[in-house]
Amino acid sequence: MSETVFVTGGAGYIGSQCCKLLAANGYRPVTYDNMSSGRPEFVRYGPLVEGDILDGFRLDAALQEYRPKTVLHFAALIEVEESTREPILYYDVNACGTLALVEKCKEHGVEHFIFSSTAAVYGEPSVSPVKLSTPTTPINPYGWSKLMGERFLQDCAVDAGMGVTIFRYFNASGSDPDAELGVRFEGASHLIPRLISAAAEGTPFSIFGTDYDTADGTCVRDYIHVLDVANAHLAAMKSPVDAGHVRTFNIGVGRGYSVREVLESVERITETKIDLQLKDQRAGDASELVAGDIDEVVNMLGWHAEFTEIDDIVFHAWRWYCADG
Ligand code: UFG
């Protein structure tokens, strides 16, 4: 019988990609999602339990029914700027939600907990690429809420008897290469979906900040393909961690692109000239976040990014836009 994996946020952008990969590799992914931003049609690789991570009764029932050994925790709020306006909401869902889930995982004997953390825990790092030893000093509530989740797991792993893998994703982007799943365009705040919508709809695109201390004045990010992110989870499951131990990895390509470079990529792929508006910096944004210490994850999990070119990432997002339209 195939092994059951419990996936919070399995109806979302990264969670659904992971469920697809798990199913293709013989696992049974059970999605636990409150469907606040997930899409029902993305839950096609295993059962769906509709529930909130803060709903202890529902979580209990779901963990009792499916008895997973492994939990992948994607369910979260993920927008940096929104977190500066809605900090209580972010601490509630991302920090309290993670703690509530950890408590239930302990009660139900979960053996391996894989946590979606973020490069935002590094704040405005003084070095680039960012090493795992770089101090974690977030500059927005989103980063703090995820760092709290990390801290809970560090402190609770022994007590909960779980092995823990923490992935600090850099900028997850692109879409399913088969164009069955993908990023949300409507109401999107992230760079690539916004650029693609602007190209397709002929609407202006705003660059938030052209006066950063970077080569062209715009922010630099490490864009990591969503399928590569999913693959990191599969690699972690194939190389489990002992109970009570916590391992942390940066998940990125190790190469940065500026907002202007991503813009040029979208213009190339869509063969469109985008109308630009130059705006002030956005609240909570770091100037540069590029993943370092990639060797750690290569050596320990045998994982590396397959999609290292921004044009491939943009192409898959564009193909999904065309398919989903
Ligand atoms: N940007 C624009 N215009 C837009 C949208 C974004 O100029 O319309 C800029 C932002 O200011 C930023 C860059 O594009 O400089 C990337 O912004 P995103 O919103 O795409 O992504 P963030 O870097 O803010 O955040 C993302 C994830 C976080 C993660 C972080 C790590 O949402 O979960 O990457 O780098 F923590």
mmCIF file of C-alpha atoms and ligand atoms in Angstrom:
data_model
loop_
_atom_site.group_PDB
_atom_site.id
_atom_site.type_symbol
_atom_site.label_atom_id
_atom_site.label_comp_id
_atom_site.label_asym_id
_atom_site.label_seq_id
_atom_site.Cartn_x
_atom_site.Cartn_y
_atom_site.Cartn_z
ATOM 1 C CA MET A 1 0.000 0.000 0.000
ATOM 2 C CA SER A 2 1.269 3.469 -0.800
ATOM 3 C CA GLU A 3 2.498 5.633 2.074
ATOM 4 C CA THR A 4 0.193 8.459 3.106
ATOM 5 C CA VAL A 5 1.638 11.963 3.310
ATOM 6 C CA PHE A 6 -0.344 14.754 4.967
ATOM 7 C CA VAL A 7 -0.024 18.005 3.023
ATOM 8 C CA THR A 8 -1.353 21.197 4.582
ATOM 9 C CA GLY A 9 -2.021 23.776 1.879
ATOM 10 C CA GLY A 10 -2.094 20.998 -0.720
ATOM 11 C CA ALA A 11 -4.578 22.948 -2.849
ATOM 12 C CA GLY A 12 -2.192 25.879 -3.194
ATOM 13 C CA TYR A 13 0.564 26.776 -5.608
ATOM 14 C CA ILE A 14 3.504 24.846 -4.125
ATOM 15 C CA GLY A 15 1.482 22.274 -2.180
ATOM 16 C CA SER A 16 -0.414 21.054 -5.238
ATOM 17 C CA GLN A 17 2.808 20.742 -7.247
ATOM 18 C CA CYS A 18 4.202 18.656 -4.425
ATOM 19 C CA CYS A 19 1.098 16.431 -4.297
ATOM 20 C CA LYS A 20 1.419 15.786 -8.012
ATOM 21 C CA LEU A 21 5.067 14.782 -7.595
ATOM 22 C CA LEU A 22 4.309 12.592 -4.576
ATOM 23 C CA ALA A 23 1.540 10.740 -6.411
ATOM 24 C CA ALA A 24 3.851 10.182 -9.402
ATOM 25 C CA ASN A 25 6.339 8.633 -6.982
ATOM 26 C CA GLY A 26 3.918 6.184 -5.389
ATOM 27 C CA TYR A 27 2.785 8.156 -2.325
ATOM 28 C CA ARG A 28 -0.793 9.033 -1.382
ATOM 29 C CA PRO A 29 -0.963 12.780 -0.685
ATOM 30 C CA VAL A 30 -3.828 13.837 1.603
ATOM 31 C CA THR A 31 -4.530 17.541 1.231
ATOM 32 C CA TYR A 32 -5.604 19.488 4.315
ATOM 33 C CA ASP A 33 -6.611 22.965 3.183
ATOM 34 C CA ASN A 34 -9.116 25.616 4.260
ATOM 35 C CA MET A 35 -9.526 26.570 0.570
ATOM 36 C CA SER A 36 -9.074 30.268 1.333
ATOM 37 C CA SER A 37 -6.729 30.573 -1.624
ATOM 38 C CA GLY A 38 -6.398 26.972 -2.813
ATOM 39 C CA ARG A 39 -8.174 25.739 -5.921
ATOM 40 C CA PRO A 40 -10.428 22.652 -5.742
ATOM 41 C CA GLU A 41 -9.385 21.512 -9.213
ATOM 42 C CA PHE A 42 -5.743 21.348 -8.029
ATOM 43 C CA VAL A 43 -6.632 18.566 -5.581
ATOM 44 C CA ARG A 44 -6.562 15.696 -8.028
ATOM 45 C CA TYR A 45 -3.791 13.469 -6.712
ATOM 46 C CA GLY A 46 -5.376 12.293 -3.466
ATOM 47 C CA PRO A 47 -8.183 13.072 -1.007
ATOM 48 C CA LEU A 48 -9.074 16.531 0.279
ATOM 49 C CA VAL A 49 -9.951 17.329 3.886
ATOM 50 C CA GLU A 50 -11.322 20.845 4.082
ATOM 51 C CA GLY A 51 -10.077 22.341 7.331
ATOM 52 C CA ASP A 52 -8.040 25.045 8.958
ATOM 53 C CA ILE A 53 -4.709 24.424 10.715
ATOM 54 C CA LEU A 54 -6.074 26.393 13.660
ATOM 55 C CA ASP A 55 -9.074 24.044 13.952
ATOM 56 C CA GLY A 56 -7.805 21.449 16.435
ATOM 57 C CA PHE A 57 -10.876 19.191 16.224
ATOM 58 C CA ARG A 58 -10.728 18.960 12.467
ATOM 59 C CA LEU A 59 -6.978 18.361 12.506
ATOM 60 C CA ASP A 60 -7.357 15.623 15.110
ATOM 61 C CA ALA A 61 -9.989 13.853 13.065
ATOM 62 C CA ALA A 62 -7.949 14.083 9.861
ATOM 63 C CA LEU A 63 -4.712 12.843 11.466
ATOM 64 C CA GLN A 64 -6.638 10.061 13.211
ATOM 65 C CA GLU A 65 -8.223 8.958 9.956
ATOM 66 C CA TYR A 66 -5.100 9.037 7.778
ATOM 67 C CA ARG A 67 -2.311 8.317 10.315
ATOM 68 C CA PRO A 68 0.529 9.866 8.274
ATOM 69 C CA LYS A 69 4.182 9.399 9.178
ATOM 70 C CA THR A 70 5.145 12.514 7.226
ATOM 71 C CA VAL A 71 3.581 15.983 7.277
ATOM 72 C CA LEU A 72 4.421 18.668 4.730
ATOM 73 C CA HIS A 73 3.350 22.055 6.051
ATOM 74 C CA PHE A 74 2.691 24.552 3.244
ATOM 75 C CA ALA A 75 -0.470 26.220 4.580
ATOM 76 C CA ALA A 76 0.437 29.851 5.257
ATOM 77 C CA LEU A 77 -0.030 33.457 4.275
ATOM 78 C CA ILE A 78 2.828 34.472 2.016
ATOM 79 C CA GLU A 79 2.772 38.127 1.041
ATOM 80 C CA VAL A 80 5.418 40.384 2.504
ATOM 81 C CA GLU A 81 3.648 43.713 1.990
ATOM 82 C CA GLU A 82 0.303 42.381 3.255
ATOM 83 C CA SER A 83 2.058 41.186 6.409
ATOM 84 C CA THR A 84 3.110 44.761 7.183
ATOM 85 C CA ARG A 85 -0.582 45.801 7.085
ATOM 86 C CA GLU A 86 -2.050 42.663 8.735
ATOM 87 C CA PRO A 87 0.581 41.521 11.243
ATOM 88 C CA ILE A 88 -1.871 39.877 13.676
ATOM 89 C CA LEU A 89 -3.298 37.770 10.890
ATOM 90 C CA TYR A 90 0.190 36.663 9.827
ATOM 91 C CA TYR A 91 1.274 35.746 13.352
ATOM 92 C CA ASP A 92 -1.983 33.900 13.905
ATOM 93 C CA VAL A 93 -1.891 31.763 10.747
ATOM 94 C CA ASN A 94 1.846 31.291 10.272
ATOM 95 C CA ALA A 95 3.150 31.168 13.835
ATOM 96 C CA CYS A 96 0.160 29.995 15.945
ATOM 97 C CA GLY A 97 -1.010 27.736 13.103
ATOM 98 C CA THR A 98 2.356 26.007 12.935
ATOM 99 C CA LEU A 99 2.456 25.519 16.694
ATOM 100 C CA ALA A 100 -1.067 24.075 16.691
ATOM 101 C CA LEU A 101 -0.087 21.664 13.946
ATOM 102 C CA VAL A 102 3.102 20.596 15.728
ATOM 103 C CA GLU A 103 1.096 19.821 18.851
ATOM 104 C CA LYS A 104 -1.286 17.599 16.890
ATOM 105 C CA CYS A 105 1.602 15.924 15.082
ATOM 106 C CA LYS A 106 3.087 15.007 18.450
ATOM 107 C CA GLU A 107 -0.222 13.534 19.605
ATOM 108 C CA HIS A 108 -0.585 11.491 16.443
ATOM 109 C CA GLY A 109 2.960 10.129 16.253
ATOM 110 C CA VAL A 110 4.120 11.941 13.112
ATOM 111 C CA GLU A 111 7.758 11.033 12.434
ATOM 112 C CA HIS A 112 8.916 13.634 9.898
ATOM 113 C CA PHE A 113 7.750 17.242 9.644
ATOM 114 C CA ILE A 114 8.813 19.266 6.603
ATOM 115 C CA PHE A 115 8.341 22.992 7.083
ATOM 116 C CA SER A 116 8.052 25.652 4.359
ATOM 117 C CA SER A 117 10.134 28.520 5.619
ATOM 118 C CA THR A 118 11.436 31.426 3.618
ATOM 119 C CA ALA A 119 14.419 33.539 2.682
ATOM 120 C CA ALA A 120 12.530 36.381 4.371
ATOM 121 C CA VAL A 121 13.903 35.099 7.711
ATOM 122 C CA TYR A 122 17.245 36.666 6.717
ATOM 123 C CA GLY A 123 15.791 40.169 6.547
ATOM 124 C CA GLU A 124 18.263 42.483 4.810
ATOM 125 C CA PRO A 125 21.345 40.220 4.897
ATOM 126 C CA SER A 126 24.796 41.767 4.994
ATOM 127 C CA VAL A 127 26.201 39.094 2.664
ATOM 128 C CA SER A 128 25.139 37.781 -0.705
ATOM 129 C CA PRO A 129 24.676 34.906 -1.359
ATOM 130 C CA VAL A 130 23.105 34.269 2.034
ATOM 131 C CA LYS A 131 24.704 31.519 4.069
ATOM 132 C CA LEU A 132 22.816 29.329 6.524
ATOM 133 C CA SER A 133 24.915 30.895 9.261
ATOM 134 C CA THR A 134 23.859 34.421 8.256
ATOM 135 C CA PRO A 135 21.961 35.954 11.187
ATOM 136 C CA THR A 136 18.182 35.722 10.938
ATOM 137 C CA THR A 137 16.808 39.207 11.498
ATOM 138 C CA PRO A 138 13.573 39.568 9.530
ATOM 139 C CA ILE A 139 12.398 43.009 8.415
ATOM 140 C CA ASN A 140 8.693 42.231 8.107
ATOM 141 C CA PRO A 141 6.023 40.290 10.071
ATOM 142 C CA TYR A 142 5.927 37.622 7.373
ATOM 143 C CA GLY A 143 9.603 36.779 7.940
ATOM 144 C CA TRP A 144 9.172 36.887 11.724
ATOM 145 C CA SER A 145 6.093 34.655 11.619
ATOM 146 C CA LYS A 146 8.027 32.030 9.659
ATOM 147 C CA LEU A 147 11.080 32.349 11.889
ATOM 148 C CA MET A 148 8.797 31.712 14.879
ATOM 149 C CA GLY A 149 7.609 28.541 13.171
ATOM 150 C CA GLU A 150 11.239 27.488 12.778
ATOM 151 C CA ARG A 151 11.908 28.240 16.426
ATOM 152 C CA PHE A 152 8.907 26.215 17.604
ATOM 153 C CA LEU A 153 10.173 23.272 15.604
ATOM 154 C CA GLN A 154 13.737 23.631 16.939
ATOM 155 C CA ASP A 155 12.429 23.630 20.489
ATOM 156 C CA CYS A 156 9.720 20.982 20.088
ATOM 157 C CA ALA A 157 11.384 18.358 17.873
ATOM 158 C CA VAL A 158 12.720 16.290 20.781
ATOM 159 C CA ASP A 159 9.530 16.543 22.811
ATOM 160 C CA ALA A 160 7.404 15.711 19.768
ATOM 161 C CA GLY A 161 9.712 12.834 18.794
ATOM 162 C CA MET A 162 9.832 14.114 15.214
ATOM 163 C CA GLY A 163 12.604 14.633 12.724
ATOM 164 C CA VAL A 164 12.287 18.082 11.158
ATOM 165 C CA THR A 165 13.377 19.434 7.784
ATOM 166 C CA ILE A 166 13.185 23.202 7.331
ATOM 167 C CA PHE A 167 13.344 24.574 3.796
ATOM 168 C CA ARG A 168 14.014 28.271 3.412
ATOM 169 C CA TYR A 169 12.637 28.848 -0.070
ATOM 170 C CA PHE A 170 13.869 31.797 -2.026
ATOM 171 C CA ASN A 171 11.395 33.090 -4.643
ATOM 172 C CA ALA A 172 9.283 30.110 -5.695
ATOM 173 C CA SER A 173 8.141 30.818 -9.233
ATOM 174 C CA GLY A 174 7.231 29.354 -12.618
ATOM 175 C CA SER A 175 4.451 26.809 -13.029
ATOM 176 C CA ASP A 176 3.923 23.121 -13.651
ATOM 177 C CA PRO A 177 5.805 22.250 -16.902
ATOM 178 C CA ASP A 178 2.731 20.160 -17.925
ATOM 179 C CA ALA A 179 0.517 23.249 -17.407
ATOM 180 C CA GLU A 180 -1.907 21.318 -15.158
ATOM 181 C CA LEU A 181 -1.248 23.500 -12.114
ATOM 182 C CA GLY A 182 0.236 26.884 -11.565
ATOM 183 C CA VAL A 183 0.539 30.245 -10.014
ATOM 184 C CA ARG A 184 -2.449 32.539 -9.400
ATOM 185 C CA PHE A 185 -2.648 35.597 -11.665
ATOM 186 C CA GLU A 186 -5.828 37.274 -10.452
ATOM 187 C CA GLY A 187 -5.034 39.621 -7.586
ATOM 188 C CA ALA A 188 -1.404 38.428 -7.609
ATOM 189 C CA SER A 189 1.214 40.465 -5.777
ATOM 190 C CA HIS A 190 4.265 38.560 -6.970
ATOM 191 C CA LEU A 191 6.552 39.798 -9.685
ATOM 192 C CA ILE A 192 6.299 37.206 -12.459
ATOM 193 C CA PRO A 193 2.488 36.808 -12.469
ATOM 194 C CA ARG A 194 2.100 40.577 -12.400
ATOM 195 C CA LEU A 195 4.491 41.038 -15.304
ATOM 196 C CA ILE A 196 2.750 38.347 -17.336
ATOM 197 C CA SER A 197 -0.679 39.866 -16.675
ATOM 198 C CA ALA A 198 0.641 43.290 -17.699
ATOM 199 C CA ALA A 199 2.102 41.840 -20.909
ATOM 200 C CA ALA A 200 -1.047 39.905 -21.777
ATOM 201 C CA GLU A 201 -3.564 42.603 -20.876
ATOM 202 C CA GLY A 202 -1.586 45.624 -22.012
ATOM 203 C CA THR A 203 -1.797 47.220 -18.554
ATOM 204 C CA PRO A 204 1.071 49.176 -16.977
ATOM 205 C CA PHE A 205 3.504 47.449 -14.638
ATOM 206 C CA SER A 206 4.891 49.189 -11.524
ATOM 207 C CA ILE A 207 8.503 48.690 -10.453
ATOM 208 C CA PHE A 208 8.667 49.158 -6.674
ATOM 209 C CA GLY A 209 11.944 50.945 -6.124
ATOM 210 C CA THR A 210 14.696 51.888 -8.574
ATOM 211 C CA ASP A 211 17.075 53.298 -5.961
ATOM 212 C CA TYR A 212 18.249 50.109 -4.229
ATOM 213 C CA ASP A 213 21.966 49.528 -3.828
ATOM 214 C CA THR A 214 22.067 46.962 -6.638
ATOM 215 C CA ALA A 215 23.603 46.990 -10.130
ATOM 216 C CA ASP A 216 20.509 48.490 -11.823
ATOM 217 C CA GLY A 217 18.784 49.932 -8.730
ATOM 218 C CA THR A 218 16.005 47.318 -8.595
ATOM 219 C CA CYS A 219 15.665 44.429 -6.117
ATOM 220 C CA VAL A 220 17.499 41.185 -6.756
ATOM 221 C CA ARG A 221 15.929 37.793 -6.013
ATOM 222 C CA ASP A 222 16.792 34.122 -6.511
ATOM 223 C CA TYR A 223 13.912 32.649 -8.543
ATOM 224 C CA ILE A 224 13.513 28.926 -7.907
ATOM 225 C CA HIS A 225 11.139 26.852 -10.037
ATOM 226 C CA VAL A 226 8.118 25.465 -8.173
ATOM 227 C CA LEU A 227 8.895 21.955 -9.467
ATOM 228 C CA ASP A 228 12.401 22.229 -8.052
ATOM 229 C CA VAL A 229 10.889 23.228 -4.707
ATOM 230 C CA ALA A 230 8.593 20.185 -4.851
ATOM 231 C CA ASN A 231 11.559 17.978 -5.732
ATOM 232 C CA ALA A 232 13.387 19.132 -2.608
ATOM 233 C CA HIS A 233 10.505 17.724 -0.519
ATOM 234 C CA LEU A 234 10.670 14.396 -2.295
ATOM 235 C CA ALA A 235 14.433 14.289 -1.712
ATOM 236 C CA ALA A 236 13.908 15.022 1.995
ATOM 237 C CA MET A 237 11.378 12.216 2.275
ATOM 238 C CA LYS A 238 13.787 9.775 0.666
ATOM 239 C CA SER A 239 16.478 10.772 3.149
ATOM 240 C CA PRO A 240 14.655 11.052 6.479
ATOM 241 C CA VAL A 241 16.007 12.723 9.554
ATOM 242 C CA ASP A 242 16.283 11.062 12.992
ATOM 243 C CA ALA A 243 13.660 11.827 15.652
ATOM 244 C CA GLY A 244 14.494 14.987 17.584
ATOM 245 C CA HIS A 245 16.870 16.299 14.901
ATOM 246 C CA VAL A 246 16.330 19.450 12.850
ATOM 247 C CA ARG A 247 18.071 20.220 9.568
ATOM 248 C CA THR A 248 17.730 23.493 7.682
ATOM 249 C CA PHE A 249 18.433 24.216 4.013
ATOM 250 C CA ASN A 250 18.355 27.161 1.634
ATOM 251 C CA ILE A 251 16.368 26.271 -1.463
ATOM 252 C CA GLY A 252 17.424 28.424 -4.366
ATOM 253 C CA VAL A 253 19.454 28.406 -7.555
ATOM 254 C CA GLY A 254 22.268 30.501 -6.116
ATOM 255 C CA ARG A 255 21.896 33.177 -8.772
ATOM 256 C CA GLY A 256 20.076 36.495 -8.559
ATOM 257 C CA TYR A 257 18.045 38.407 -11.133
ATOM 258 C CA SER A 258 16.964 42.014 -10.758
ATOM 259 C CA VAL A 259 13.384 43.142 -11.303
ATOM 260 C CA ARG A 260 14.522 44.707 -14.583
ATOM 261 C CA GLU A 261 16.139 41.435 -15.713
ATOM 262 C CA VAL A 262 12.932 39.520 -14.989
ATOM 263 C CA LEU A 263 10.986 42.186 -16.858
ATOM 264 C CA GLU A 264 13.258 41.705 -19.882
ATOM 265 C CA SER A 265 12.730 37.943 -19.692
ATOM 266 C CA VAL A 266 8.935 38.362 -19.676
ATOM 267 C CA GLU A 267 9.178 40.756 -22.626
ATOM 268 C CA ARG A 268 11.278 38.158 -24.515
ATOM 269 C CA ILE A 269 8.997 35.224 -23.755
ATOM 270 C CA THR A 270 5.715 37.043 -24.409
ATOM 271 C CA GLU A 271 7.162 39.101 -27.295
ATOM 272 C CA THR A 272 5.535 42.181 -25.782
ATOM 273 C CA LYS A 273 6.831 45.572 -24.682
ATOM 274 C CA ILE A 274 5.540 46.319 -21.186
ATOM 275 C CA ASP A 275 4.462 49.813 -20.193
ATOM 276 C CA LEU A 276 6.421 50.791 -17.036
ATOM 277 C CA GLN A 277 5.647 52.970 -14.040
ATOM 278 C CA LEU A 278 8.473 53.701 -11.592
ATOM 279 C CA LYS A 279 7.184 53.686 -8.005
ATOM 280 C CA ASP A 280 8.631 54.066 -4.523
ATOM 281 C CA GLN A 281 10.035 51.085 -2.645
ATOM 282 C CA ARG A 282 7.456 48.651 -1.275
ATOM 283 C CA ALA A 283 7.232 48.236 2.512
ATOM 284 C CA GLY A 284 9.164 45.268 3.868
ATOM 285 C CA ASP A 285 11.287 44.546 0.767
ATOM 286 C CA ALA A 286 14.951 43.553 1.107
ATOM 287 C CA SER A 287 17.253 44.762 -1.654
ATOM 288 C CA GLU A 288 18.909 41.427 -2.433
ATOM 289 C CA LEU A 289 18.175 37.794 -1.478
ATOM 290 C CA VAL A 290 20.248 35.110 -3.182
ATOM 291 C CA ALA A 291 20.709 31.592 -1.781
ATOM 292 C CA GLY A 292 24.115 30.432 -0.598
ATOM 293 C CA ASP A 293 25.236 27.146 0.974
ATOM 294 C CA ILE A 294 23.473 25.192 -1.759
ATOM 295 C CA ASP A 295 26.184 22.526 -1.311
ATOM 296 C CA GLU A 296 24.539 21.526 1.972
ATOM 297 C CA VAL A 297 21.343 20.405 0.300
ATOM 298 C CA VAL A 298 23.208 18.912 -2.669
ATOM 299 C CA ASN A 299 25.415 16.834 -0.370
ATOM 300 C CA MET A 300 22.811 15.838 2.213
ATOM 301 C CA LEU A 301 19.722 15.328 0.066
ATOM 302 C CA GLY A 302 21.191 14.960 -3.420
ATOM 303 C CA TRP A 303 18.947 17.817 -4.590
ATOM 304 C CA HIS A 304 19.817 20.587 -7.002
ATOM 305 C CA ALA A 305 17.763 22.959 -9.102
ATOM 306 C CA GLU A 306 16.993 21.694 -12.620
ATOM 307 C CA PHE A 307 15.611 24.996 -13.932
ATOM 308 C CA THR A 308 18.394 27.516 -13.562
ATOM 309 C CA GLU A 309 17.476 29.940 -16.362
ATOM 310 C CA ILE A 310 14.930 32.680 -15.726
ATOM 311 C CA ASP A 311 13.541 32.281 -19.253
ATOM 312 C CA ASP A 312 12.506 28.664 -18.509
ATOM 313 C CA ILE A 313 10.747 29.759 -15.320
ATOM 314 C CA VAL A 314 8.969 32.616 -17.100
ATOM 315 C CA PHE A 315 8.094 30.370 -20.058
ATOM 316 C CA HIS A 316 6.316 27.852 -17.796
ATOM 317 C CA ALA A 317 4.414 30.628 -16.015
ATOM 318 C CA TRP A 318 3.423 32.113 -19.381
ATOM 319 C CA ARG A 319 2.275 28.728 -20.738
ATOM 320 C CA TRP A 320 0.142 28.274 -17.612
ATOM 321 C CA TYR A 321 -1.361 31.735 -18.088
ATOM 322 C CA CYS A 322 -2.345 30.737 -21.643
ATOM 323 C CA ALA A 323 -3.721 27.340 -20.493
ATOM 324 C CA ASP A 324 -5.605 28.695 -17.483
ATOM 325 C CA GLY A 325 -7.051 31.714 -19.260
HETATM 326 N N1 UFG B 1 7.895 43.818 -7.540
HETATM 327 C C1 UFG B 1 7.706 44.931 -8.317
HETATM 328 N N2 UFG B 1 6.464 45.138 -8.823
HETATM 329 C C2 UFG B 1 5.418 44.297 -8.600
HETATM 330 C C3 UFG B 1 5.632 43.153 -7.791
HETATM 331 C C4 UFG B 1 6.899 42.948 -7.264
HETATM 332 O O1 UFG B 1 8.613 45.719 -8.549
HETATM 333 O O2 UFG B 1 4.320 44.555 -9.089
HETATM 334 C C5 UFG B 1 9.225 43.589 -6.964
HETATM 335 C C6 UFG B 1 9.221 43.618 -5.439
HETATM 336 O O3 UFG B 1 9.308 44.925 -4.971
HETATM 337 C C7 UFG B 1 10.437 42.760 -5.134
HETATM 338 C C8 UFG B 1 10.496 41.755 -6.294
HETATM 339 O O4 UFG B 1 9.664 42.304 -7.311
HETATM 340 O O5 UFG B 1 11.562 43.554 -5.199
HETATM 341 C C9 UFG B 1 9.970 40.405 -5.905
HETATM 342 O O6 UFG B 1 8.712 40.574 -5.276
HETATM 343 P P1 UFG B 1 7.685 39.382 -5.042
HETATM 344 O O7 UFG B 1 6.446 39.983 -4.490
HETATM 345 O O8 UFG B 1 7.556 38.564 -6.277
HETATM 346 O O9 UFG B 1 8.407 38.448 -3.986
HETATM 347 P P2 UFG B 1 9.045 38.805 -2.558
HETATM 348 O O10 UFG B 1 10.525 38.807 -2.754
HETATM 349 O O11 UFG B 1 8.429 39.982 -1.941
HETATM 350 O O12 UFG B 1 8.572 37.577 -1.666
HETATM 351 C C10 UFG B 1 8.711 36.264 -2.113
HETATM 352 C C11 UFG B 1 7.738 35.380 -1.382
HETATM 353 C C12 UFG B 1 8.122 35.230 0.018
HETATM 354 C C13 UFG B 1 9.576 34.904 0.174
HETATM 355 C C14 UFG B 1 10.441 35.849 -0.576
HETATM 356 C C15 UFG B 1 11.876 35.417 -0.460
HETATM 357 O O13 UFG B 1 6.430 35.900 -1.440
HETATM 358 O O14 UFG B 1 7.367 34.155 0.524
HETATM 359 O O15 UFG B 1 10.024 35.839 -1.911
HETATM 360 O O16 UFG B 1 12.687 36.162 -1.302
HETATM 361 F F1 UFG B 1 9.920 35.005 1.452
#
